[in-house]
Amino acid sequence: MRLLLFSDSHGSVHHLLAMMSRAQREGPVDAILFAGDGIGDLAFLQAGCPVHAVRGNCDLGSSMEKELLLNFGSQQVYLTHGHLHRVKHGLSLLASDALERGAQVAVFGHSHQQGAAIKNGVLCVNPGALSKGEYAMLLKDNNGQPESRFYQL
């Protein structure tokens, strides 16, 4: 499993194209997960793999879903922007919602702060803001557990 994660592109198409080029040079990507805020930027994405996206608080007028539950083999991933979970004030609500849906991983954005934390057994991953050149990959470690890796353009 090799999932490319990004959020908060806010019109930074040059970063989107650079991220795709770099990620593809490192090997095939199974899917791309976009956690909102810059939904129009997806029109420039030439992925070659499935793209899953949710809308963020700046994606006004978008008909995209606010959240998705995705299945990648044995891994369930909860994808949301994070503003409705108040992620700038903690990850408890996000982790609780992910657990309720049976997800082991929650991918979110909104705070523009790249990082990962385990909260109530859920790996919560914020790929950062692509508008600042930040993104992440979600992989499986040698024991089959999800792990995140962070990148800066």
Tab-separated table of C-alpha atoms in Angstrom:
chain	number	residue	atom	x	y	z
A	1	MET	CA	0.000	0.000	0.000
A	2	ARG	CA	1.428	3.324	-1.085
A	3	LEU	CA	-1.001	6.217	-0.705
A	4	LEU	CA	-0.124	9.805	-1.590
A	5	LEU	CA	-1.692	12.265	0.860
A	6	PHE	CA	-2.124	16.006	0.470
A	7	SER	CA	-4.345	18.819	1.643
A	8	ASP	CA	-4.729	22.583	1.541
A	9	SER	CA	-3.286	23.211	-1.907
A	10	HIS	CA	-5.147	26.549	-2.182
A	11	GLY	CA	-4.341	27.019	-5.875
A	12	SER	CA	-0.690	25.947	-5.719
A	13	VAL	CA	-0.760	24.007	-8.971
A	14	HIS	CA	3.039	24.221	-9.302
A	15	HIS	CA	3.387	22.368	-5.984
A	16	LEU	CA	0.770	19.833	-7.094
A	17	LEU	CA	2.691	19.047	-10.269
A	18	ALA	CA	6.041	18.902	-8.425
A	19	MET	CA	4.575	16.556	-5.783
A	20	MET	CA	3.200	14.219	-8.465
A	21	SER	CA	6.474	14.154	-10.356
A	22	ARG	CA	8.501	13.381	-7.230
A	23	ALA	CA	6.078	10.744	-5.931
A	24	GLN	CA	5.950	8.926	-9.276
A	25	ARG	CA	9.756	8.914	-9.554
A	26	GLU	CA	9.877	7.051	-6.221
A	27	GLY	CA	7.526	4.297	-7.406
A	28	PRO	CA	3.911	3.524	-8.232
A	29	VAL	CA	1.173	5.137	-6.147
A	30	ASP	CA	-1.893	2.999	-5.360
A	31	ALA	CA	-4.200	5.952	-4.690
A	32	ILE	CA	-4.214	9.664	-3.949
A	33	LEU	CA	-6.122	11.119	-0.995
A	34	PHE	CA	-6.906	14.835	-0.946
A	35	ALA	CA	-8.199	16.253	2.348
A	36	GLY	CA	-9.738	19.430	0.930
A	37	ASP	CA	-9.162	23.167	0.436
A	38	GLY	CA	-8.232	23.544	-3.192
A	39	ILE	CA	-10.681	21.142	-4.815
A	40	GLY	CA	-10.365	23.011	-8.146
A	41	ASP	CA	-6.675	22.103	-8.268
A	42	LEU	CA	-7.628	18.470	-8.901
A	43	ALA	CA	-8.463	19.410	-12.512
A	44	PHE	CA	-4.688	19.648	-13.106
A	45	LEU	CA	-3.975	16.228	-11.585
A	46	GLN	CA	-2.981	13.506	-14.048
A	47	ALA	CA	-2.879	10.699	-11.556
A	48	GLY	CA	-2.932	7.317	-13.298
A	49	CYS	CA	-4.480	5.896	-10.114
A	50	PRO	CA	-7.694	6.398	-8.112
A	51	VAL	CA	-8.134	9.843	-6.544
A	52	HIS	CA	-10.298	10.244	-3.426
A	53	ALA	CA	-11.168	13.767	-2.324
A	54	VAL	CA	-13.263	15.591	0.251
A	55	ARG	CA	-14.173	19.242	0.426
A	56	GLY	CA	-12.715	21.627	2.965
A	57	ASN	CA	-14.005	24.813	4.539
A	58	CYS	CA	-12.589	26.902	1.650
A	59	ASP	CA	-14.179	24.745	-1.066
A	60	LEU	CA	-17.332	26.817	-1.163
A	61	GLY	CA	-20.034	25.514	-3.478
A	62	SER	CA	-18.379	22.124	-3.924
A	63	SER	CA	-20.641	19.088	-4.041
A	64	MET	CA	-17.831	16.791	-2.858
A	65	GLU	CA	-18.433	14.744	0.267
A	66	LYS	CA	-17.294	16.081	3.667
A	67	GLU	CA	-15.869	12.688	4.605
A	68	LEU	CA	-15.083	9.313	3.068
A	69	LEU	CA	-14.379	5.878	4.484
A	70	LEU	CA	-11.941	4.088	2.197
A	71	ASN	CA	-10.823	0.486	2.180
A	72	PHE	CA	-7.287	-0.469	1.142
A	73	GLY	CA	-7.001	-4.195	1.735
A	74	SER	CA	-7.123	-4.662	5.491
A	75	GLN	CA	-6.779	-0.905	6.169
A	76	GLN	CA	-9.793	1.345	6.620
A	77	VAL	CA	-8.946	5.029	6.150
A	78	TYR	CA	-11.193	7.893	7.230
A	79	LEU	CA	-10.647	10.967	5.031
A	80	THR	CA	-11.954	14.387	6.074
A	81	HIS	CA	-10.757	17.987	6.066
A	82	GLY	CA	-10.829	18.349	9.846
A	83	HIS	CA	-12.550	21.717	10.349
A	84	LEU	CA	-15.755	20.013	11.531
A	85	HIS	CA	-13.674	18.021	14.032
A	86	ARG	CA	-11.966	21.146	15.415
A	87	VAL	CA	-8.537	19.608	14.748
A	88	LYS	CA	-6.806	22.881	15.615
A	89	HIS	CA	-7.841	22.144	19.225
A	90	GLY	CA	-7.033	18.436	19.386
A	91	LEU	CA	-7.587	15.095	17.701
A	92	SER	CA	-10.059	13.456	20.087
A	93	LEU	CA	-13.179	14.112	18.015
A	94	LEU	CA	-11.440	13.057	14.790
A	95	ALA	CA	-10.160	9.818	16.332
A	96	SER	CA	-13.569	9.086	17.859
A	97	ASP	CA	-15.323	9.497	14.501
A	98	ALA	CA	-12.714	7.332	12.769
A	99	LEU	CA	-13.146	4.597	15.405
A	100	GLU	CA	-16.941	4.709	15.066
A	101	ARG	CA	-16.504	3.999	11.363
A	102	GLY	CA	-14.012	1.173	11.929
A	103	ALA	CA	-11.008	3.055	10.560
A	104	GLN	CA	-7.457	2.498	11.783
A	105	VAL	CA	-6.206	5.676	10.069
A	106	ALA	CA	-7.632	9.206	9.830
A	107	VAL	CA	-6.273	11.580	7.164
A	108	PHE	CA	-7.078	15.257	7.611
A	109	GLY	CA	-5.839	18.772	6.890
A	110	HIS	CA	-7.125	22.234	7.856
A	111	SER	CA	-4.445	23.179	10.408
A	112	HIS	CA	-1.594	23.431	7.850
A	113	GLN	CA	0.573	21.525	10.359
A	114	GLN	CA	2.284	18.434	9.054
A	115	GLY	CA	2.412	15.568	11.532
A	116	ALA	CA	1.038	12.300	12.836
A	117	ALA	CA	-0.147	11.079	16.203
A	118	ILE	CA	-1.828	7.993	17.560
A	119	LYS	CA	-5.013	8.942	19.397
A	120	ASN	CA	-7.196	6.224	20.933
A	121	GLY	CA	-5.514	3.647	18.683
A	122	VAL	CA	-6.088	5.626	15.474
A	123	LEU	CA	-3.160	6.899	13.420
A	124	CYS	CA	-4.120	10.520	12.661
A	125	VAL	CA	-2.114	11.927	9.744
A	126	ASN	CA	-2.015	15.526	8.558
A	127	PRO	CA	0.060	15.754	5.362
A	128	GLY	CA	0.488	19.490	5.910
A	129	ALA	CA	-0.342	22.235	3.449
A	130	LEU	CA	0.624	21.590	-0.159
A	131	SER	CA	0.510	25.376	-0.579
A	132	LYS	CA	3.714	25.318	1.553
A	133	GLY	CA	5.129	22.339	-0.369
A	134	GLU	CA	4.162	19.738	2.258
A	135	TYR	CA	2.690	16.295	1.608
A	136	ALA	CA	2.883	12.741	2.939
A	137	MET	CA	2.775	9.054	2.041
A	138	LEU	CA	0.882	6.356	3.901
A	139	LEU	CA	2.599	2.979	3.728
A	140	LYS	CA	2.599	-0.327	5.568
A	141	ASP	CA	5.581	-1.182	7.760
A	142	ASN	CA	7.187	-4.645	7.880
A	143	ASN	CA	4.487	-5.806	10.317
A	144	GLY	CA	1.647	-4.663	8.064
A	145	GLN	CA	0.867	-1.632	10.220
A	146	PRO	CA	0.232	1.783	8.682
A	147	GLU	CA	3.009	4.338	8.869
A	148	SER	CA	3.354	7.836	7.505
A	149	ARG	CA	6.298	9.575	5.873
A	150	PHE	CA	6.462	13.312	5.399
A	151	TYR	CA	7.914	15.322	2.537
A	152	GLN	CA	8.761	18.925	1.776
A	153	LEU	CA	9.250	20.214	-1.781
